[in-house]
Coordinates of C-alpha atoms and ligand atoms in Angstrom, one line a residue:
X1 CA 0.0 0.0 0.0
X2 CA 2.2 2.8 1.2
X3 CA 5.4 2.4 -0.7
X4 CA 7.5 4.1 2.4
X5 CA 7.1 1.5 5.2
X6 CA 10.0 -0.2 6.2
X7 CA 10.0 -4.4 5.5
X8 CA 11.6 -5.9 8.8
X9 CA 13.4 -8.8 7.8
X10 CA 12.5 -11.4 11.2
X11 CA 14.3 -14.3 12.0
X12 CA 12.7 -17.7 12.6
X13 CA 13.5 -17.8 16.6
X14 CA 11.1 -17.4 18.7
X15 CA 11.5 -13.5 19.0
X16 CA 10.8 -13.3 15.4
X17 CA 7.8 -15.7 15.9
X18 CA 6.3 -13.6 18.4
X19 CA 7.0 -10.3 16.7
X20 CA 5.2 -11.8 13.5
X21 CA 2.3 -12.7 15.4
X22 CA 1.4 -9.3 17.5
X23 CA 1.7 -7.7 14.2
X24 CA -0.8 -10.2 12.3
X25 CA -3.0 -9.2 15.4
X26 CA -2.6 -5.4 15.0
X27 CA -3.9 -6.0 11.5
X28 CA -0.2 -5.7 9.8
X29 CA 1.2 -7.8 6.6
X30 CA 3.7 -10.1 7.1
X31 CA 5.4 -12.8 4.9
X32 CA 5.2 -16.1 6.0
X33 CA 7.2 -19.2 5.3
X34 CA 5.1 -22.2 4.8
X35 CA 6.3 -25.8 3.0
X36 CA 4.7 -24.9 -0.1
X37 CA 5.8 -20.6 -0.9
X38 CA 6.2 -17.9 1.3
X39 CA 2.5 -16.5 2.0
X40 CA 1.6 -12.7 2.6
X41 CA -0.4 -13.2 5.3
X42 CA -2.8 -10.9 7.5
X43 CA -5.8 -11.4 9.7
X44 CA -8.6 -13.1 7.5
X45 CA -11.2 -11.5 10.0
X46 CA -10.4 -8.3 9.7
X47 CA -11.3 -7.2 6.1
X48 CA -8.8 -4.1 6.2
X49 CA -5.9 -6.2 6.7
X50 CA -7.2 -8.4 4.0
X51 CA -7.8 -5.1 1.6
X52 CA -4.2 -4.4 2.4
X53 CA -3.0 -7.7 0.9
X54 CA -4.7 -7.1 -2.5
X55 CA -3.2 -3.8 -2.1
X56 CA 0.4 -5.2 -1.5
X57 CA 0.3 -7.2 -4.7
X58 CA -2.2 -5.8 -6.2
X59 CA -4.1 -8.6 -6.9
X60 CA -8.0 -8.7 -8.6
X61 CA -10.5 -8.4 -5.6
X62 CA -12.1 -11.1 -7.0
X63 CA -9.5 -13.6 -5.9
X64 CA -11.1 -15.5 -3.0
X65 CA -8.0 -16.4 -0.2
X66 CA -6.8 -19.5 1.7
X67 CA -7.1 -19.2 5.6
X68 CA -4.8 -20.5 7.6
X69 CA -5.5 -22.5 11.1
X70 CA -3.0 -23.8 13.3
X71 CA -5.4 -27.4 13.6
X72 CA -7.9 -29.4 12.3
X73 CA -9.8 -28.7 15.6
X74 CA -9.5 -24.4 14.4
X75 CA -10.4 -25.6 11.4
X76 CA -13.8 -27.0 12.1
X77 CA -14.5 -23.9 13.8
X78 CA -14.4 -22.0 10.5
X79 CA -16.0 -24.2 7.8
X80 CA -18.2 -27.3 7.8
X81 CA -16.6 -31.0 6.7
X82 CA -18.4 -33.6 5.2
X83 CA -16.9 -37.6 5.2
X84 CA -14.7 -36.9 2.1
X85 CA -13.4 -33.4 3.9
X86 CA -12.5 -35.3 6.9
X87 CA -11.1 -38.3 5.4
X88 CA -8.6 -35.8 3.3
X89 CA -7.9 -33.4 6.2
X90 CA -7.0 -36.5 8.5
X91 CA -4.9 -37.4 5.9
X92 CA -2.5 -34.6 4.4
X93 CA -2.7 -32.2 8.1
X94 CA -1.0 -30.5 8.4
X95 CA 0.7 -30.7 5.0
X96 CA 0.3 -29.1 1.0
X97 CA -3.7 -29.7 0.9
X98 CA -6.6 -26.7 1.1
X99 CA -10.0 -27.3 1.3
X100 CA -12.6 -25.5 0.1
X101 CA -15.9 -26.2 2.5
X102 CA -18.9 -24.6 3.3
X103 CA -18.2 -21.7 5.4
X104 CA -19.4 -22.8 9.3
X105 CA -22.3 -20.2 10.7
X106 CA -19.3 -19.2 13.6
X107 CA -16.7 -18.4 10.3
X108 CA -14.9 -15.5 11.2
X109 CA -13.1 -15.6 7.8
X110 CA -14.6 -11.9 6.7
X111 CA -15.9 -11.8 3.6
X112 CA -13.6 -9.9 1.6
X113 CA -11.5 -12.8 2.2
X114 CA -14.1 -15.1 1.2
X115 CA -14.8 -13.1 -2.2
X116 CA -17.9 -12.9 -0.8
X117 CA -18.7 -16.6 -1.4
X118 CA -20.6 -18.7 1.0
X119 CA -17.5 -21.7 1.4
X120 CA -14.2 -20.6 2.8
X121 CA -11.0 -22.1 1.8
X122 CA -8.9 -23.8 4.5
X123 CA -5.3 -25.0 5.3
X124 CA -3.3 -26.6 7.9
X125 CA -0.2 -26.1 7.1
X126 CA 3.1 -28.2 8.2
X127 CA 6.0 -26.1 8.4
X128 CA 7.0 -25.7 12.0
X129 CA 7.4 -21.5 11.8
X130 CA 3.9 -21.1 9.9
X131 CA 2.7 -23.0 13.0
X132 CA 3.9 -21.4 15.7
X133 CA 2.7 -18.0 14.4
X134 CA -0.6 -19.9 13.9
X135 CA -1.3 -20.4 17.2
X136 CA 0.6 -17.3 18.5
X137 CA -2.0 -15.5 16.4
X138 CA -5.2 -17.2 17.9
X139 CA -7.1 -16.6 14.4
X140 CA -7.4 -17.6 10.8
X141 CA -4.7 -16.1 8.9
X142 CA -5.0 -15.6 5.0
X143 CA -2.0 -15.8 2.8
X144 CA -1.7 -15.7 -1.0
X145 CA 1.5 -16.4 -2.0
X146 CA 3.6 -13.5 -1.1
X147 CA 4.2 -12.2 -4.7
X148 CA 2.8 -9.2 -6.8
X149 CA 0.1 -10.6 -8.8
X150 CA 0.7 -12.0 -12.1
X151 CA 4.7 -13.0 -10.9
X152 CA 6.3 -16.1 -10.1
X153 CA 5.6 -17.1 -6.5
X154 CA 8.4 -17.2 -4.3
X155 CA 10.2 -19.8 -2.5
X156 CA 12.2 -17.7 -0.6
X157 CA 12.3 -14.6 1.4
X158 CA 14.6 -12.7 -1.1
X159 CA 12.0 -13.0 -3.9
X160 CA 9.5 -11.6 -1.6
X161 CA 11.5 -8.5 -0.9
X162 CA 12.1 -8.5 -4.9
X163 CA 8.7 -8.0 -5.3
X164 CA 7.4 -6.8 -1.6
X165 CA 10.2 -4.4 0.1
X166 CA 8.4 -0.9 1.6
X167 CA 5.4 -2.5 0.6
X168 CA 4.7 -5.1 3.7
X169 CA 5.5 -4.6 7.3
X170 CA 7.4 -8.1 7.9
X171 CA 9.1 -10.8 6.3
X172 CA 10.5 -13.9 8.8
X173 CA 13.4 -15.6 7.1
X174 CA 13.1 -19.3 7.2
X175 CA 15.1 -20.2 4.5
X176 CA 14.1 -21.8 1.1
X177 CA 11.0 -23.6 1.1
X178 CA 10.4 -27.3 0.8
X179 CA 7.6 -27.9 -2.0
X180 CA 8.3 -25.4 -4.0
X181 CA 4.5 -25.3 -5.4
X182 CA 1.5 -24.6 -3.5
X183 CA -1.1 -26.1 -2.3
X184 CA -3.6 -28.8 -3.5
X185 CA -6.9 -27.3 -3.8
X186 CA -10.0 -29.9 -3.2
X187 CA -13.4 -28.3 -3.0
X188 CA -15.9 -30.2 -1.0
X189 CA -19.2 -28.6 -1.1
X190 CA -21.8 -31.7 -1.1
X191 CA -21.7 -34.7 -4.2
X192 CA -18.5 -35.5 -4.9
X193 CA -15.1 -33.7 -4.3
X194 CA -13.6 -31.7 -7.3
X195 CA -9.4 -31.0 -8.4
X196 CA -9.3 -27.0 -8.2
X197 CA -6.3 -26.9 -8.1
X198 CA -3.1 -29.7 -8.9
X199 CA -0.1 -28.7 -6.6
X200 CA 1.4 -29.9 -3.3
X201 CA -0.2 -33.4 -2.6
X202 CA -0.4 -35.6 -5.9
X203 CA -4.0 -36.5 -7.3
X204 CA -3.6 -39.8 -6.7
X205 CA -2.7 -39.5 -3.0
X206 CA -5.8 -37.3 -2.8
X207 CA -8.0 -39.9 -4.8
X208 CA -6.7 -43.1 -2.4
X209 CA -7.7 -41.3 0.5
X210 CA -10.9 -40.9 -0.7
X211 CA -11.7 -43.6 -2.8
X212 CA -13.0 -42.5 -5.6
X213 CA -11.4 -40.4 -8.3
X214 CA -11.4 -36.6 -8.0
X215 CA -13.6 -34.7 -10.9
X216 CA -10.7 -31.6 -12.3
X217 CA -12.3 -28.5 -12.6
X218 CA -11.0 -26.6 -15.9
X219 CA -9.8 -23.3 -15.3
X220 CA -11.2 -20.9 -17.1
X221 CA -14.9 -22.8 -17.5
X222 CA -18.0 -21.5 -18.1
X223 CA -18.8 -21.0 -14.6
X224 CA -15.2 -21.1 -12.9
X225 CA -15.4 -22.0 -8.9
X226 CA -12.1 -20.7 -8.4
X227 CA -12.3 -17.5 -9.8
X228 CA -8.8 -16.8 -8.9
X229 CA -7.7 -19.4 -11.3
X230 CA -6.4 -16.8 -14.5
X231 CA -4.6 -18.0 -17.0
X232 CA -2.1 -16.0 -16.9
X233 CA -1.9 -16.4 -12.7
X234 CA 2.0 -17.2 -13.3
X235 CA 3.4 -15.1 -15.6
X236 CA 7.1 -14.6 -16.0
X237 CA 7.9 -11.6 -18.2
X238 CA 9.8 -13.8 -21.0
X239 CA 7.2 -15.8 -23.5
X240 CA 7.6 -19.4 -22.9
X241 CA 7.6 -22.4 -25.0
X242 CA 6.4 -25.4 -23.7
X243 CA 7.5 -29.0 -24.4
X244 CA 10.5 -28.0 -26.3
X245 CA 13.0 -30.8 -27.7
X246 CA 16.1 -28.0 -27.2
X247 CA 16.1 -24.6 -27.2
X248 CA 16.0 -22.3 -30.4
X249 CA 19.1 -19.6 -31.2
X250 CA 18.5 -16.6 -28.6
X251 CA 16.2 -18.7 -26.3
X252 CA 16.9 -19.4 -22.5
X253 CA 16.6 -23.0 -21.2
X254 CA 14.6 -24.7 -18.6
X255 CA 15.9 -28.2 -18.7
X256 CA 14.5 -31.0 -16.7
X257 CA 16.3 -34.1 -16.8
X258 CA 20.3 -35.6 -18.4
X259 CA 20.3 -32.5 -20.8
X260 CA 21.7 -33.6 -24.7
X261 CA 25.7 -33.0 -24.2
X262 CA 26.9 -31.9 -27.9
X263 CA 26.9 -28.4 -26.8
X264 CA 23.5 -27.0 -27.7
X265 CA 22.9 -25.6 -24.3
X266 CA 22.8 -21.9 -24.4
X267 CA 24.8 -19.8 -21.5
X268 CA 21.0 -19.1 -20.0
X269 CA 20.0 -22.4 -19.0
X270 CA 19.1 -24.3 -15.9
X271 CA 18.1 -27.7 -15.0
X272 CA 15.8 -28.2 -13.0
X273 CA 16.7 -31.3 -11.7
X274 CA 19.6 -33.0 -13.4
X275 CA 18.2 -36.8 -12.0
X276 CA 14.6 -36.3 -13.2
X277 CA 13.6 -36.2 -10.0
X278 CA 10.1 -34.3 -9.7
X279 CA 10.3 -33.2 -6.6
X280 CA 13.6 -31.5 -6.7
X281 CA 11.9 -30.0 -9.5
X282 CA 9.0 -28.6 -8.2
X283 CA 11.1 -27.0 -5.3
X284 CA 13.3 -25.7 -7.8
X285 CA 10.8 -24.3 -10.4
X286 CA 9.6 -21.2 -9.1
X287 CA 13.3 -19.9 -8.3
X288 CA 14.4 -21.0 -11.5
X289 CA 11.7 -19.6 -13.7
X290 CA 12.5 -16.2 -11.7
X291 CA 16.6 -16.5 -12.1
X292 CA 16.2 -16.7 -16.2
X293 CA 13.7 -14.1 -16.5
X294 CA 16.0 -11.5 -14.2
X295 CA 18.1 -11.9 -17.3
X296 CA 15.9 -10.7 -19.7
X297 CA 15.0 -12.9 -22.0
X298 CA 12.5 -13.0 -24.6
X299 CA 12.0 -16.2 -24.4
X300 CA 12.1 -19.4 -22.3
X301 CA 12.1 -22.7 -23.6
X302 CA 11.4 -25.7 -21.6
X303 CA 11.9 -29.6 -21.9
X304 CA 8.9 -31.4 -21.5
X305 CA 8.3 -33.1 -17.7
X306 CA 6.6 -35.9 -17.3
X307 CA 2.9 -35.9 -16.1
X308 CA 3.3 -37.9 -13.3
X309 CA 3.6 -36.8 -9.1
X310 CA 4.1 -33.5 -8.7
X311 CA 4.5 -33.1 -12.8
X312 CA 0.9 -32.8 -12.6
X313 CA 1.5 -29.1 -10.7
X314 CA 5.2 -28.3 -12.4
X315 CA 3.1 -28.3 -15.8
X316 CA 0.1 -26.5 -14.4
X317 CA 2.0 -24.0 -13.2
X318 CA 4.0 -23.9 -16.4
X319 CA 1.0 -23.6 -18.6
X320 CA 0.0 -20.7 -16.9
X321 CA 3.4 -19.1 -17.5
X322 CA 3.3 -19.5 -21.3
X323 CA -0.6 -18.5 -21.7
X324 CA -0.9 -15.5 -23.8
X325 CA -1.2 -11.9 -21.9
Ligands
TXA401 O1 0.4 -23.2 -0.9 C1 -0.5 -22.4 -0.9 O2 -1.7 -22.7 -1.0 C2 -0.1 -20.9 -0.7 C3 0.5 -20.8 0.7 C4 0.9 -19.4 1.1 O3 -0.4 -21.4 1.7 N1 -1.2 -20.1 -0.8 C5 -1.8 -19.8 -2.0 O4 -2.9 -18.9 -1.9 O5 -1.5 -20.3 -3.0 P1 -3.5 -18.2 -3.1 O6 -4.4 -17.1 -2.5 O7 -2.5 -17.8 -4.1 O8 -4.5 -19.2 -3.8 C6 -5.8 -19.3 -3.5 C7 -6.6 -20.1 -4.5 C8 -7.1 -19.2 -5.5 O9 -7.0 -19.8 -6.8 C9 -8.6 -19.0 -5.1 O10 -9.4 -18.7 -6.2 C10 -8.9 -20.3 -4.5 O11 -7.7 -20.6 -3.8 N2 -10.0 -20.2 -3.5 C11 -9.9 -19.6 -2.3 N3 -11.1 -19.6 -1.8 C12 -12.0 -20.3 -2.6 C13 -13.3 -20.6 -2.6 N4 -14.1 -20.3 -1.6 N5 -13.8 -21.3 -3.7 C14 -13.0 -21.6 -4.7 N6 -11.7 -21.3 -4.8 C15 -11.2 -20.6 -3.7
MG402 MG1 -0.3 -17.0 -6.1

C-alpha cells in the first residue's frame, strides 16, 4: 500500500515468531514461510488487513484467499466437513492440501477474504514456523503467495523483498522452502469432491484417501469455482515455449532431466533437476523460472516433464506461465 514503510526482515526464533504474530494481530502484513511458498499473510477477519493484501500485490479483488489454522480442531470452527473433507484433512494435516468447505455459521473468515462466497478455503499447514505463528496468532490467517500478482511465486524470502520491500511490514526468514509449489486445492461442497487446483499433494494420494477419483475443474470454464484461477496467474515476463526438444538460437533453457551433451545448451539455462527427480523439480521451479527471467530474455524454452507426481503441478503452473497476456 504505502510504498515508504519499512520491511523488517525477522528471524525464525522465537523473537521473530512472536513479533510476527502481535503484528498479524494489530492487523499488519507479514510474509510467511510455509512448505509450499512464502505466503503474505494478515488477519482473515479483519477485512482491512485483507484489503491491504490485494493492495500489496495488487491482486483482482475477486481472488477468494486461503485461511490459515493452526489445527484441524480451528479448522472445524471455521467451515463445515463432510466424510470426504474429513477423510482428506485427517490425511494430508497438516501438510500441501486446502480445502474449500462450506463456510461454518461461527466463520470468522470476513468476507472480503471469502470473495464474498458462502464456502471458505482452509489450510493446515506443516512447516514448524507457519505453525507457531498460527497459534501465537489465535485466528485464521489468510496468505496468498507473497508475490505481486501476475509473478512467479516465491520460495524464498529474497524474492519476496524483490517483489514486496516498503510495501509489507514483515518478512521472517526461514530459509528456502520445501515444496516449492502450492497447495492442492479440493473443493468439497456436497456430491463428490472436485481437483481446483493440482499442486502440493499428488492426485492420486488425494484420490486413495478418498476412494473415488477426484472430478478436475477446468480453469477458465464456463462458470469457474475458483475465480482466482487466470490463466495467466503465473506469468514470467519472458514468453515461454512449452514441451520443447532444445532450445532455439537466442532462447533461455529450462531443462529437466540428463540434458543432450553436444553443446546445444545456451549460457542461460538451468536444469531443474539434473536426475529427473520431480520433486527436486518442483522445489526448484519457481526460483528458477525467476533467475532466467532476471536476465531478460525473450524467451524461455522448456523440456517437457513428465505428467506424473508432482509433474501434474510443475506443468500446471508452467502452462500458466506461457498463456498469452
Ligand atoms: O500453498 C498455498 O496454497 C499458498 C501458501 C501461502 O499457503 N497459498 C496460496 O494462496 O497459493 P492463493 O491465494 O495464491 O491461492 C488461493 C486459491 C485461488 O485460486 C482462489 O481462487 C482459490 O484458492 N480459492 C480460495 N477460496 C476459494 C473458494 N471459496 N472457492 C473456490 N476457490 C477458492
Ligand atoms: Mg499466487
Amino acid at each position: 500500500m504505502t510504498a515508504s514503510r519499512r520491511t523488517q526482515r525477522l528471524s525464525a526464533n522465537a523473537a521473530g515468531i512472536a513479533a510476527a504474530a502481535d503484528l498479524l494481530r494489530a492487523g499488519r502484513l507479514v510474509a510467511l514461510p510455509t512448505e509450499t511458498v512464502y505466503g503474505l499473510a494478515a488477519d482473515a477477519s479483519d477485512d482491512r488487513a485483507v484489503a491491504s493484501i490485494y493492495a500489496a500485490k495488487e491482486r483482482p479483488s475477486f481472488n477468494p484467499l486461503i485461511s490459515h489454522l493452526p489445527d484441524l480442531d480451528a479448522a472445524r470452527r471455521q467451515g463445515l466437513f463432510d466424510a470426504p473433507a474429513l477423510a482428506l484433512a485427517r490425511a494430508f494435516w497438516p501438510g500441501p492440501l486446502t480445502l474449500v468447505v462450506p463456510a461454518s455459521g461461527g466463520c470468522t473468515v470476513c468476507g472480503l477474504a471469502r470473495a464474498g462466497l458462502d464456502s471458505v478455503a482452509l489450510r493446515v499447514p506443516s512447516h514448524p514456523v507457519a505453525h507457531a505463528v498460527l497459534q501465537a496468532a489465535g485466528r485464521p490467517i489468510a496468505a496468498p503467495s507473497a508475490n505481486r500478482s501476475g509473478r512467479v511465486s516465491p520460495t524464498r524470502a529474497e524474492h519476496v523483498l524483490a517483489d514486496l520491500d516498503g510495501r509489507i511490514d514483515a518478512v521472517l526468514d526461514a530459509g528456502p522452502t520445501a515444496v516449492g509449489v502450492e497447495s492442492s486445492i479440493v473443493a468439497c461442497l456436497g456430491g463428490a469432491p472436485r481437483l481446483l487446483r493440482p499442486g502440493g499433494v499428488p492426485r492420486a494420494a488425494l484420490e486413495a484417501a478418498i476412494g473415488q477419483p477426484l472430478a478436475i475443474v477446468a480453469d477458465g470454464g464456463a462458470a469457474p469455482i475458483a475465480p482466482g484461477l487466470l490463466a495467466s496467474h503465473y506469468a514470467p515476463r519472458a514468453a515461454v515455449r512449452l514441451d520443447a526438444e532444445a532450445p532455439g538460437p537466442g532462447e533461455a533453457w529450462l531443462g529437466f532431466g540428463p540434458e543432450p551433451h553436444d553443446g546445444v545448451l545456451p549460457a542461460l539455462a538451468v536444469n531443474l533437476s539434473p536426475t529427473g527427480d520431480l520433486t527436486e523439480a518442483a522445489a526448484n521451479l519457481f526460483a528458477a523460472l525467476r533467475r532466467l527471467d532476471d536476465r531478460g530474455p525473450a524467451t524461455i524454452a522448456v523440456a517437457p516433464i513428465p505428467m506424473r507426481g508432482l509433474g501434474e503441478a510443475i506443468n500446471d503452473r508452467l502452462r500458466r506461465a506461457a498463456a498469452p497476456r
